[in-house]
mmCIF file with all atom_site columns, C-alpha atoms and ligand atoms in Angstrom:
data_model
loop_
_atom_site.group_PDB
_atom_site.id
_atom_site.type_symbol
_atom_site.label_atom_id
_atom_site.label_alt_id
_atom_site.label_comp_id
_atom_site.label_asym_id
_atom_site.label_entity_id
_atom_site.label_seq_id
_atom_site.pdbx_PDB_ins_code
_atom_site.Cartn_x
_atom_site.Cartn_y
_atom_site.Cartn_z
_atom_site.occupancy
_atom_site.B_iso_or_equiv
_atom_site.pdbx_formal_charge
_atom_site.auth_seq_id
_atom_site.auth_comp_id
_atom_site.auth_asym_id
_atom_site.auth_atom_id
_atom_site.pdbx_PDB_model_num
ATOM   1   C CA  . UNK A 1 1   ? -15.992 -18.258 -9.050  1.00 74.00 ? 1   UNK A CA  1
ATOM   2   C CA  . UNK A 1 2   ? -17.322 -14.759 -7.995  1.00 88.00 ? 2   UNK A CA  1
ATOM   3   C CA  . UNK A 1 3   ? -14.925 -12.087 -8.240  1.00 92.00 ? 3   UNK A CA  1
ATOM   4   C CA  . UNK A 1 4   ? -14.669 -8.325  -7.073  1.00 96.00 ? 4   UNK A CA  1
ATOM   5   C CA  . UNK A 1 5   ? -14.128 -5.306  -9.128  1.00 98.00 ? 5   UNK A CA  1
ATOM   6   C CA  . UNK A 1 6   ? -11.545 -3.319  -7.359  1.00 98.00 ? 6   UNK A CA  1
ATOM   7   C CA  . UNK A 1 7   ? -10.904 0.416   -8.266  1.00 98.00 ? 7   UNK A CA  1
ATOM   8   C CA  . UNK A 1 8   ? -8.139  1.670   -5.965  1.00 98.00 ? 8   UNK A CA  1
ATOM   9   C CA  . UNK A 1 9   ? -7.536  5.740   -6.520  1.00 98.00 ? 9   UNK A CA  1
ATOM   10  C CA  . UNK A 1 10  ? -6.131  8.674   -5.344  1.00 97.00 ? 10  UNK A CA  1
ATOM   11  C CA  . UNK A 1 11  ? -6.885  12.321  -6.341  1.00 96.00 ? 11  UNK A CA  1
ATOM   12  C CA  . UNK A 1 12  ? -3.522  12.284  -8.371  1.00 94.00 ? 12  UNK A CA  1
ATOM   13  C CA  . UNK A 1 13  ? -4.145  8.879   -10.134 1.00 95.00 ? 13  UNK A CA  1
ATOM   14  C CA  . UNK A 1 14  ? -6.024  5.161   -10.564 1.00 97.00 ? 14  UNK A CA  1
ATOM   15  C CA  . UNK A 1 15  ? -3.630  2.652   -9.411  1.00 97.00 ? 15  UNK A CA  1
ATOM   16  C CA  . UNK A 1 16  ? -5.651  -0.247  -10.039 1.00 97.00 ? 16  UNK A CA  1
ATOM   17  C CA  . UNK A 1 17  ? -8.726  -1.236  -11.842 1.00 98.00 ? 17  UNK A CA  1
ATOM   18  C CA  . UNK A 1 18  ? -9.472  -4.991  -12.132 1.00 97.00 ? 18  UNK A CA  1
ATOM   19  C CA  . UNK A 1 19  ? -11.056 -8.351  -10.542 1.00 97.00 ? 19  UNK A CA  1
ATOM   20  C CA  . UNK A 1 20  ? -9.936  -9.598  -7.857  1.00 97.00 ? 20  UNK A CA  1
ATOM   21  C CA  . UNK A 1 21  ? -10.642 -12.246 -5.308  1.00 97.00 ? 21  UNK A CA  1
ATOM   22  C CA  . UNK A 1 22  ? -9.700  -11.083 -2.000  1.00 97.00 ? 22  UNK A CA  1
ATOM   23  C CA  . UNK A 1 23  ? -8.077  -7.862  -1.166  1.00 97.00 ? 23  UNK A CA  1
ATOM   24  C CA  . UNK A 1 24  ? -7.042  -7.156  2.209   1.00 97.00 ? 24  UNK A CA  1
ATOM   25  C CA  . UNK A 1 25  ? -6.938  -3.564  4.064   1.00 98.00 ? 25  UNK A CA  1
ATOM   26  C CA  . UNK A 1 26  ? -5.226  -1.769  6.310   1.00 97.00 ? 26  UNK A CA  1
ATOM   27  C CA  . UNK A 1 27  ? -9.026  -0.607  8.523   1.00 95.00 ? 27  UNK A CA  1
ATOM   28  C CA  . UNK A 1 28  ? -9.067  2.075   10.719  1.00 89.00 ? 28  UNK A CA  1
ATOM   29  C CA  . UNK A 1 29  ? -9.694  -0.480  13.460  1.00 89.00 ? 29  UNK A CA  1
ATOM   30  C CA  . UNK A 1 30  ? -7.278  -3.620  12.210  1.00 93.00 ? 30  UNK A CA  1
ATOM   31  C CA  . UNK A 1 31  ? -6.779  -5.745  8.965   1.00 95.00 ? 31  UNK A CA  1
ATOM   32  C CA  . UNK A 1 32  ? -10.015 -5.692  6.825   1.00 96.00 ? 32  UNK A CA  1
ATOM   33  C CA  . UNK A 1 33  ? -10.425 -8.858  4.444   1.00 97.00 ? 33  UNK A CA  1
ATOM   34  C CA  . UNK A 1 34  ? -13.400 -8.338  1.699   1.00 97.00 ? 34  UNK A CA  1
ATOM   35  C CA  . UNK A 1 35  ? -14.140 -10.946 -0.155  1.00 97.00 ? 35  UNK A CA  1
ATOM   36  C CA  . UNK A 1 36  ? -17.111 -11.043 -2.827  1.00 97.00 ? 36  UNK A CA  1
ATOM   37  C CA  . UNK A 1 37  ? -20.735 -11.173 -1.155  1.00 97.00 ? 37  UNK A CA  1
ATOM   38  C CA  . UNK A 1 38  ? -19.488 -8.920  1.614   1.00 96.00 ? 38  UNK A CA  1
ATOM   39  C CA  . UNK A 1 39  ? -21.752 -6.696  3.465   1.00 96.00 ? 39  UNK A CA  1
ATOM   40  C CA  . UNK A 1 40  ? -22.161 -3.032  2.048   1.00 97.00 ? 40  UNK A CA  1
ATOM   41  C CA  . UNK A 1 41  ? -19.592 -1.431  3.883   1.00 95.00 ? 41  UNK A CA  1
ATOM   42  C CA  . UNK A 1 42  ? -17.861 2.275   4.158   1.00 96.00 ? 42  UNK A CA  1
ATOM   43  C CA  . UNK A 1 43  ? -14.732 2.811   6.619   1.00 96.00 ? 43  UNK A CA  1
ATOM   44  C CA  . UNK A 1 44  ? -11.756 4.585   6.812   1.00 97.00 ? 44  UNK A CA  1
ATOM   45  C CA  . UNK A 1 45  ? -8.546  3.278   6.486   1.00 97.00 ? 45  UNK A CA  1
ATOM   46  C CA  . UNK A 1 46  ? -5.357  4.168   8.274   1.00 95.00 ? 46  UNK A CA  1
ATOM   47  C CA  . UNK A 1 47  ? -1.342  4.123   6.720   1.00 94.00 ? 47  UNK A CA  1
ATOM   48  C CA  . UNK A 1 48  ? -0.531  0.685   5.635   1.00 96.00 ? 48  UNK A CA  1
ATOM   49  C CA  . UNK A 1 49  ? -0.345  -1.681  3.292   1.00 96.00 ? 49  UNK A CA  1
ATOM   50  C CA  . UNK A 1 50  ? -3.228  -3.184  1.324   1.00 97.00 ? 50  UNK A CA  1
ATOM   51  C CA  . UNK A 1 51  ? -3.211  -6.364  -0.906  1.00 96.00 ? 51  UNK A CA  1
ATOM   52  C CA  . UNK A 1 52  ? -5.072  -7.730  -3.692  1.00 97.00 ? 52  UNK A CA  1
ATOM   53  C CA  . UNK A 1 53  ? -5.122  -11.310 -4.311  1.00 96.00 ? 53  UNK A CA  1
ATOM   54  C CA  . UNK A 1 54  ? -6.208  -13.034 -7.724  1.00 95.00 ? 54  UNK A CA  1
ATOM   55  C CA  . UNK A 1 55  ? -5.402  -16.543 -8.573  1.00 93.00 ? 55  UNK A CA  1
ATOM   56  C CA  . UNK A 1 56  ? -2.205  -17.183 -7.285  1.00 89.00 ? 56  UNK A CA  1
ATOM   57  C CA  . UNK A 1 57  ? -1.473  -13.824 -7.293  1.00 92.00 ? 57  UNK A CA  1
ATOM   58  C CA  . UNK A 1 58  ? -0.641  -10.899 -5.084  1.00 94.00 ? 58  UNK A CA  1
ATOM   59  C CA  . UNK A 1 59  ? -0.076  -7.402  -5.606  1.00 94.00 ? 59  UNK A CA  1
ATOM   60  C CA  . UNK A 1 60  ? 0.772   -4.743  -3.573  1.00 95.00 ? 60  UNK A CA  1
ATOM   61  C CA  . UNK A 1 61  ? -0.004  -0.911  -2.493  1.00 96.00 ? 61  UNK A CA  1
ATOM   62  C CA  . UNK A 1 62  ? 0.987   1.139   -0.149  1.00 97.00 ? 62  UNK A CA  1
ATOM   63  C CA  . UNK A 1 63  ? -1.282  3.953   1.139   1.00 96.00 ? 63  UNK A CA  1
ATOM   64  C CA  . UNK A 1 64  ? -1.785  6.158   3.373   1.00 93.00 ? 64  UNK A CA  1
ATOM   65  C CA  . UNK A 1 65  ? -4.781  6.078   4.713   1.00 94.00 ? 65  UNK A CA  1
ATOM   66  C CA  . UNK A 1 66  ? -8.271  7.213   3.067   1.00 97.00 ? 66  UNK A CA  1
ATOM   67  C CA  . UNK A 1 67  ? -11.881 5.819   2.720   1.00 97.00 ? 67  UNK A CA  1
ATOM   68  C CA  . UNK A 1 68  ? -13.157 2.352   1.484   1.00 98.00 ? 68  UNK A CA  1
ATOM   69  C CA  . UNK A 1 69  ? -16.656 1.222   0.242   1.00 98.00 ? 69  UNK A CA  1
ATOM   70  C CA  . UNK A 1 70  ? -17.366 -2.377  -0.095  1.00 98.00 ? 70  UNK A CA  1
ATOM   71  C CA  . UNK A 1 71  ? -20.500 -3.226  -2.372  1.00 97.00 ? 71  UNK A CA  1
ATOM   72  C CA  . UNK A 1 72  ? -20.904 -7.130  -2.517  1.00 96.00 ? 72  UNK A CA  1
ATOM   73  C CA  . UNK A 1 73  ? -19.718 -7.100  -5.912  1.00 96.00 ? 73  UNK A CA  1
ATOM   74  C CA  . UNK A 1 74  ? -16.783 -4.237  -6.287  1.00 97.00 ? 74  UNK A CA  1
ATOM   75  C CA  . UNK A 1 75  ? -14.712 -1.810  -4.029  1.00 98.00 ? 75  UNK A CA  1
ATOM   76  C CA  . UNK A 1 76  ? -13.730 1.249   -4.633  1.00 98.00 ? 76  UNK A CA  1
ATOM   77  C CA  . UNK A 1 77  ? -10.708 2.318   -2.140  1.00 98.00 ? 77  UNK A CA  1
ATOM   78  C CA  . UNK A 1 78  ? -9.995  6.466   -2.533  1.00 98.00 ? 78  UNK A CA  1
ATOM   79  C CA  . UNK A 1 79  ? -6.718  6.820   -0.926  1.00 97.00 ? 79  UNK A CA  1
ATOM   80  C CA  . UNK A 1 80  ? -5.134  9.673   0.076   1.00 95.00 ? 80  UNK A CA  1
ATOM   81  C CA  . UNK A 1 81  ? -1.567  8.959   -0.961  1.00 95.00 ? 81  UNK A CA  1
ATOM   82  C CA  . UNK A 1 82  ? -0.674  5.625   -2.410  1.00 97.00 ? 82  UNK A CA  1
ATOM   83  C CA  . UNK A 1 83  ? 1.854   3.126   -4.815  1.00 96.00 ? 83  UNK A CA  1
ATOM   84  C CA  . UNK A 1 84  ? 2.329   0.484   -6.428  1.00 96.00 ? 84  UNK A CA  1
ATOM   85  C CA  . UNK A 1 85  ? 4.938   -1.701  -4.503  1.00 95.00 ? 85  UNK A CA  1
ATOM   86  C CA  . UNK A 1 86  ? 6.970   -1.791  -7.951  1.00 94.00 ? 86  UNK A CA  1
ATOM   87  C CA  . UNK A 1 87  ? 6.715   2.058   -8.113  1.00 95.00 ? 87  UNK A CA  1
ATOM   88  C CA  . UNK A 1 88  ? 8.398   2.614   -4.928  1.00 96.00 ? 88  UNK A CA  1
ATOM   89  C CA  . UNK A 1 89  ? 11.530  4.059   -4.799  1.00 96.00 ? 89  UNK A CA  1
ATOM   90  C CA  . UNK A 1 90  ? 12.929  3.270   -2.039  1.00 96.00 ? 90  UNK A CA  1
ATOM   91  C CA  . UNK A 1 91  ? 16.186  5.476   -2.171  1.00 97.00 ? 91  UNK A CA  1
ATOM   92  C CA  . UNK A 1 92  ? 13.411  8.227   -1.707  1.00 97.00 ? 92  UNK A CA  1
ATOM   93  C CA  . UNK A 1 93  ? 11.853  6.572   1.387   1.00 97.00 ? 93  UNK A CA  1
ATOM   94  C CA  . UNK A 1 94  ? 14.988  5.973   2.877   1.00 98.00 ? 94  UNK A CA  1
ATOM   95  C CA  . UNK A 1 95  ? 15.470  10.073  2.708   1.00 98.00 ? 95  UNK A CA  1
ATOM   96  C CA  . UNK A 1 96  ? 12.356  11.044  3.831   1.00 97.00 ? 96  UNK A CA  1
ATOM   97  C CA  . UNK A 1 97  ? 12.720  8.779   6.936   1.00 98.00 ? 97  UNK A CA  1
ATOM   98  C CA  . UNK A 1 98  ? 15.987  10.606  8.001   1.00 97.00 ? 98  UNK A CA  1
ATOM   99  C CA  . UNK A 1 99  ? 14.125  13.901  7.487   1.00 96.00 ? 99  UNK A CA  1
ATOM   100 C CA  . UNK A 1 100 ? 11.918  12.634  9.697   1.00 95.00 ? 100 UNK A CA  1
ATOM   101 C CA  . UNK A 1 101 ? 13.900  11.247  11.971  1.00 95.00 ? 101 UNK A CA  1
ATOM   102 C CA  . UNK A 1 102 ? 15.958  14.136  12.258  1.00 94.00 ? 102 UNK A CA  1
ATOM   103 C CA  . UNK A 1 103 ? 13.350  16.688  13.063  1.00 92.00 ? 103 UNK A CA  1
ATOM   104 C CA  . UNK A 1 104 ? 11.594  14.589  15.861  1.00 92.00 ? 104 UNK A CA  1
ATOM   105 C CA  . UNK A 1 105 ? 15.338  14.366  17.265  1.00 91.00 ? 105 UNK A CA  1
ATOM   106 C CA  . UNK A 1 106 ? 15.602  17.959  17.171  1.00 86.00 ? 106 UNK A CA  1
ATOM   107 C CA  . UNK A 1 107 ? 12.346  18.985  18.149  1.00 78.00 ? 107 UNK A CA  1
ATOM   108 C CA  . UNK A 1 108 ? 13.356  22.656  17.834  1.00 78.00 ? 108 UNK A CA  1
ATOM   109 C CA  . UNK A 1 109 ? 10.515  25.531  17.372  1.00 76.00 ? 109 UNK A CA  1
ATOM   110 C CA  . UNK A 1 110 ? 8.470   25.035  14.675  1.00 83.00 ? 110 UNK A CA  1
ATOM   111 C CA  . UNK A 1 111 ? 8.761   21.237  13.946  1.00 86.00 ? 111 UNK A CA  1
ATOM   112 C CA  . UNK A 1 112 ? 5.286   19.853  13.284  1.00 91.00 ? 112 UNK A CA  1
ATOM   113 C CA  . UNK A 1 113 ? 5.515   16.499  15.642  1.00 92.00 ? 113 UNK A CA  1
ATOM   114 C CA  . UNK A 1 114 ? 2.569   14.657  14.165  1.00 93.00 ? 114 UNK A CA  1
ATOM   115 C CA  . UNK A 1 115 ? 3.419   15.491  10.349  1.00 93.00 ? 115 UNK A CA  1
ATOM   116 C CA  . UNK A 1 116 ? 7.120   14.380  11.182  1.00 94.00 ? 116 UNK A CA  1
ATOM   117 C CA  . UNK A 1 117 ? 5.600   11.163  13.166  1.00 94.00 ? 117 UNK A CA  1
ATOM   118 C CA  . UNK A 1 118 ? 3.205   10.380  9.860   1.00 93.00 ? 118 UNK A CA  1
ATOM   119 C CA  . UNK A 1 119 ? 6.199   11.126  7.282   1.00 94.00 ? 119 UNK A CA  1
ATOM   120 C CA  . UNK A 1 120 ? 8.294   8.239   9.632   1.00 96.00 ? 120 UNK A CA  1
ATOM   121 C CA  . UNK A 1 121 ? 5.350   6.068   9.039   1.00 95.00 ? 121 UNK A CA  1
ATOM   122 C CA  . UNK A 1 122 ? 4.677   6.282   5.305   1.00 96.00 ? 122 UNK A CA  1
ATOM   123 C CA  . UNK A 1 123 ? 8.582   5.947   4.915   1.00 97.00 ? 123 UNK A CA  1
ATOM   124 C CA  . UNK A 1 124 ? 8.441   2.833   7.354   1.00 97.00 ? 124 UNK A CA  1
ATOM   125 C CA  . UNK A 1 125 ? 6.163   1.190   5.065   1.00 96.00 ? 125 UNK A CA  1
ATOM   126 C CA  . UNK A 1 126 ? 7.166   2.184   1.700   1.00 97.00 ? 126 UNK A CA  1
ATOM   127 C CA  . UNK A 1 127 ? 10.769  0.257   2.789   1.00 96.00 ? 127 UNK A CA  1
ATOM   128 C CA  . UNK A 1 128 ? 8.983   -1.944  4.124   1.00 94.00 ? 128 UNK A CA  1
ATOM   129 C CA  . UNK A 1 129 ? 6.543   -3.443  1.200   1.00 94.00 ? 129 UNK A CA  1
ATOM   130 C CA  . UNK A 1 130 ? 10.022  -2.582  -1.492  1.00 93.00 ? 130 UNK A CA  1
ATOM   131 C CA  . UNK A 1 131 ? 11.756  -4.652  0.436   1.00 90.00 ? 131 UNK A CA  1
ATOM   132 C CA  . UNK A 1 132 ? 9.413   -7.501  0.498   1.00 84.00 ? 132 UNK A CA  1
ATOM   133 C CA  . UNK A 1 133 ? 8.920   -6.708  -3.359  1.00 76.00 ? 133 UNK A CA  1
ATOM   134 C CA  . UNK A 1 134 ? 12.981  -7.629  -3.537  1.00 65.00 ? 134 UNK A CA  1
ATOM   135 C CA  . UNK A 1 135 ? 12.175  -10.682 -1.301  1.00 62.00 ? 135 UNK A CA  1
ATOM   136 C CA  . UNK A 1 136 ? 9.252   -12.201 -3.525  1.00 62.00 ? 136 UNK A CA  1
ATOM   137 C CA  . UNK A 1 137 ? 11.783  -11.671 -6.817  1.00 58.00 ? 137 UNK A CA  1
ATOM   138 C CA  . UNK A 1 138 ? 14.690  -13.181 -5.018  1.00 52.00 ? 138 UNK A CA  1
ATOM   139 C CA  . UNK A 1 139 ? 12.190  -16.138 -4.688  1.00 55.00 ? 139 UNK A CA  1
ATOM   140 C CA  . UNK A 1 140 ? 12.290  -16.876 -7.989  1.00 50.00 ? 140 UNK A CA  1
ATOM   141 C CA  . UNK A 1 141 ? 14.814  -19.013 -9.520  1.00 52.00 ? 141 UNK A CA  1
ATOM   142 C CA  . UNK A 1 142 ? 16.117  -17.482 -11.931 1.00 49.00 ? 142 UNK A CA  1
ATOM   143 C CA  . UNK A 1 143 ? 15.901  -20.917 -14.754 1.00 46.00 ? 143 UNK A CA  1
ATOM   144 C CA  . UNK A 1 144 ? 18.851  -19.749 -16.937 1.00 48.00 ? 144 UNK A CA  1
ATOM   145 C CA  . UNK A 1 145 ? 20.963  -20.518 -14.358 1.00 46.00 ? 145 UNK A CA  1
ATOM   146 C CA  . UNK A 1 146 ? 19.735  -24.286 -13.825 1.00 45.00 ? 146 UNK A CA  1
ATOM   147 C CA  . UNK A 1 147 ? 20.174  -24.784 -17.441 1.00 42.00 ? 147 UNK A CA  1
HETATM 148 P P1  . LIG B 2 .   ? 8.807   12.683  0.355   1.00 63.34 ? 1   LIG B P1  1
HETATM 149 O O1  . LIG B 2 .   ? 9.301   13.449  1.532   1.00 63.34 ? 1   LIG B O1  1
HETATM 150 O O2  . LIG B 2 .   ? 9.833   11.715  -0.208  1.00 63.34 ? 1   LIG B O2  1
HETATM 151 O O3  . LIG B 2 .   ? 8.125   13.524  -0.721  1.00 63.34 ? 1   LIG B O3  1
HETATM 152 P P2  . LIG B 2 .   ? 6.258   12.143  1.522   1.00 63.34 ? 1   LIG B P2  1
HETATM 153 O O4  . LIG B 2 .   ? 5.887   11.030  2.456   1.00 63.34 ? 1   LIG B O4  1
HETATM 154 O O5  . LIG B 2 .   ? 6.252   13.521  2.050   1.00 63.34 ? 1   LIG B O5  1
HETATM 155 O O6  . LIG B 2 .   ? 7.662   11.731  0.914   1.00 63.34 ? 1   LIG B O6  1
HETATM 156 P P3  . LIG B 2 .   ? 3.770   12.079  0.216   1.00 63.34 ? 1   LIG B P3  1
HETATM 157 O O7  . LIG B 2 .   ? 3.233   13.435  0.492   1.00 63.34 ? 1   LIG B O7  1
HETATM 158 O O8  . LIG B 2 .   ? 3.263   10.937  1.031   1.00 63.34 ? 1   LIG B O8  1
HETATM 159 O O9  . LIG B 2 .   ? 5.364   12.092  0.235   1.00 63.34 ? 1   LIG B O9  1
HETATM 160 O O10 . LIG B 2 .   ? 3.510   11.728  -1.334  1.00 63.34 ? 1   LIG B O10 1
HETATM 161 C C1  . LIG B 2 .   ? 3.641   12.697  -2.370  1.00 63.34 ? 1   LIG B C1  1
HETATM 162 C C2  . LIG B 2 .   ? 3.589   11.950  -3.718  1.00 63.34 ? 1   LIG B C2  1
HETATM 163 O O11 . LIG B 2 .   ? 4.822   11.265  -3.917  1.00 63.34 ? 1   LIG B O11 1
HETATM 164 C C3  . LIG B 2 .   ? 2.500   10.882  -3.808  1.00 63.34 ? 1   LIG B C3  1
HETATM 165 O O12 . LIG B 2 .   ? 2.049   10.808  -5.140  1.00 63.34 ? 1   LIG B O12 1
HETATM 166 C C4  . LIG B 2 .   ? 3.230   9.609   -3.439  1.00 63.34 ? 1   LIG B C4  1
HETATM 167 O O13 . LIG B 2 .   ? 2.601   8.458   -4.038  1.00 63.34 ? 1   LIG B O13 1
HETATM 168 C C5  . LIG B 2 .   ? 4.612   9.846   -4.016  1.00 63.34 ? 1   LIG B C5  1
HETATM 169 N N1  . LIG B 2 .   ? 5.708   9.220   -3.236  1.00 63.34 ? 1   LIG B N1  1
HETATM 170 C C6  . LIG B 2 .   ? 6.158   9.592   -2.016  1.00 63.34 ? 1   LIG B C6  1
HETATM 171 N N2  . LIG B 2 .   ? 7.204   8.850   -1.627  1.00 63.34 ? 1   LIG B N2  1
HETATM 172 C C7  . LIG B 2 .   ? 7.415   7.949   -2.623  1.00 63.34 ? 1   LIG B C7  1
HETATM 173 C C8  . LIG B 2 .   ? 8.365   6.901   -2.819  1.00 63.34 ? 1   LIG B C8  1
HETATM 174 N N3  . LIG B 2 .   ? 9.286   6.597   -1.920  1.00 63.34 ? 1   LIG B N3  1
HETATM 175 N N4  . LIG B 2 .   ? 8.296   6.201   -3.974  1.00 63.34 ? 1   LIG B N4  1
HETATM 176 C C9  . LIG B 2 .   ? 7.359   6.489   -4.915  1.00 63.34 ? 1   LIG B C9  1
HETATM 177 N N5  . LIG B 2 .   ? 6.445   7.464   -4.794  1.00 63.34 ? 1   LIG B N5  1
HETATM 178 C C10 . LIG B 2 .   ? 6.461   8.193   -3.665  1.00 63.34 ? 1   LIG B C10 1
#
């Protein structure tokens, strides 16, 4: 079966390099779903989360927001900021979203509205995608304990 080769990247790092084949992004305009043969494509993509399905798998990342070019056989996403849902740590989300929180409460002088607004938003979805990370392992029996 064809697959895709899938680079995902920021400026820092590569997060992923590999076949897969689906992967599923967060578009500028909705939920973007390349699969191999696709059109060539280049779009932007907004804060969110994006997957990457191969066999039965699924992994995923978290960005927020960047560029995407779809060739029919790979795709290269350059993100701006992104993880690995196992990388998260969510402890740090969690903090950032109550900085957040707390400046757009206290709007005082000074407070950058949007950049608080888009630090709520990454948080949001960091927690979001660790949490479902916690889900999916919960999911699996754990054998030993059938045994
Ligand atoms: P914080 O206030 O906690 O730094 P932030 O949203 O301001 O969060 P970003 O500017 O989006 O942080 O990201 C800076 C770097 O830190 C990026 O490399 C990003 O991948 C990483 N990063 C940010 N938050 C987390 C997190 N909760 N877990 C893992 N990596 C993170």
């Amino acid at each position: 079966m064809a697959t895709l080769h899938v680079e995902i990247v920021t400026q820092e790092k590569r997060l992923f390099s590999g076949e897969a084949d689906m992967i599923i992004a967060p578009g500028g305009e909705g939920e973007l779903g390349i699969l191999p043969h696709h059109a060539p494509l280049l779009t932007t993509l907004k804060e969110g989360v994006l997957r990457v399905k191969q066999g039965g798998n699924e992994e995923y990342f978290t960005i927020g927001g960047g560029f995407m070019e779809v060739q029919p056989d790979h795709v290269v996403v350059l993100a701006d900021v992104a993880e690995k849902a196992d990388d998260i740590d969510i402890a740090r989300a969690e903090e950032a979203k109550q900085r957040a929180e707390q400046l757009l409460k206290d709007r005082s002088a000074g407070v950058d509205i949007d950049a608080a607004l888009a630090s709520l938003r990454r948080a949001q979805i960091r927690i979001a995608v660790a949490q479902k990370r916690g889900t999916r392992r919960a999911d699996v029996p754990d054998r030993r304990k059938e045994q």
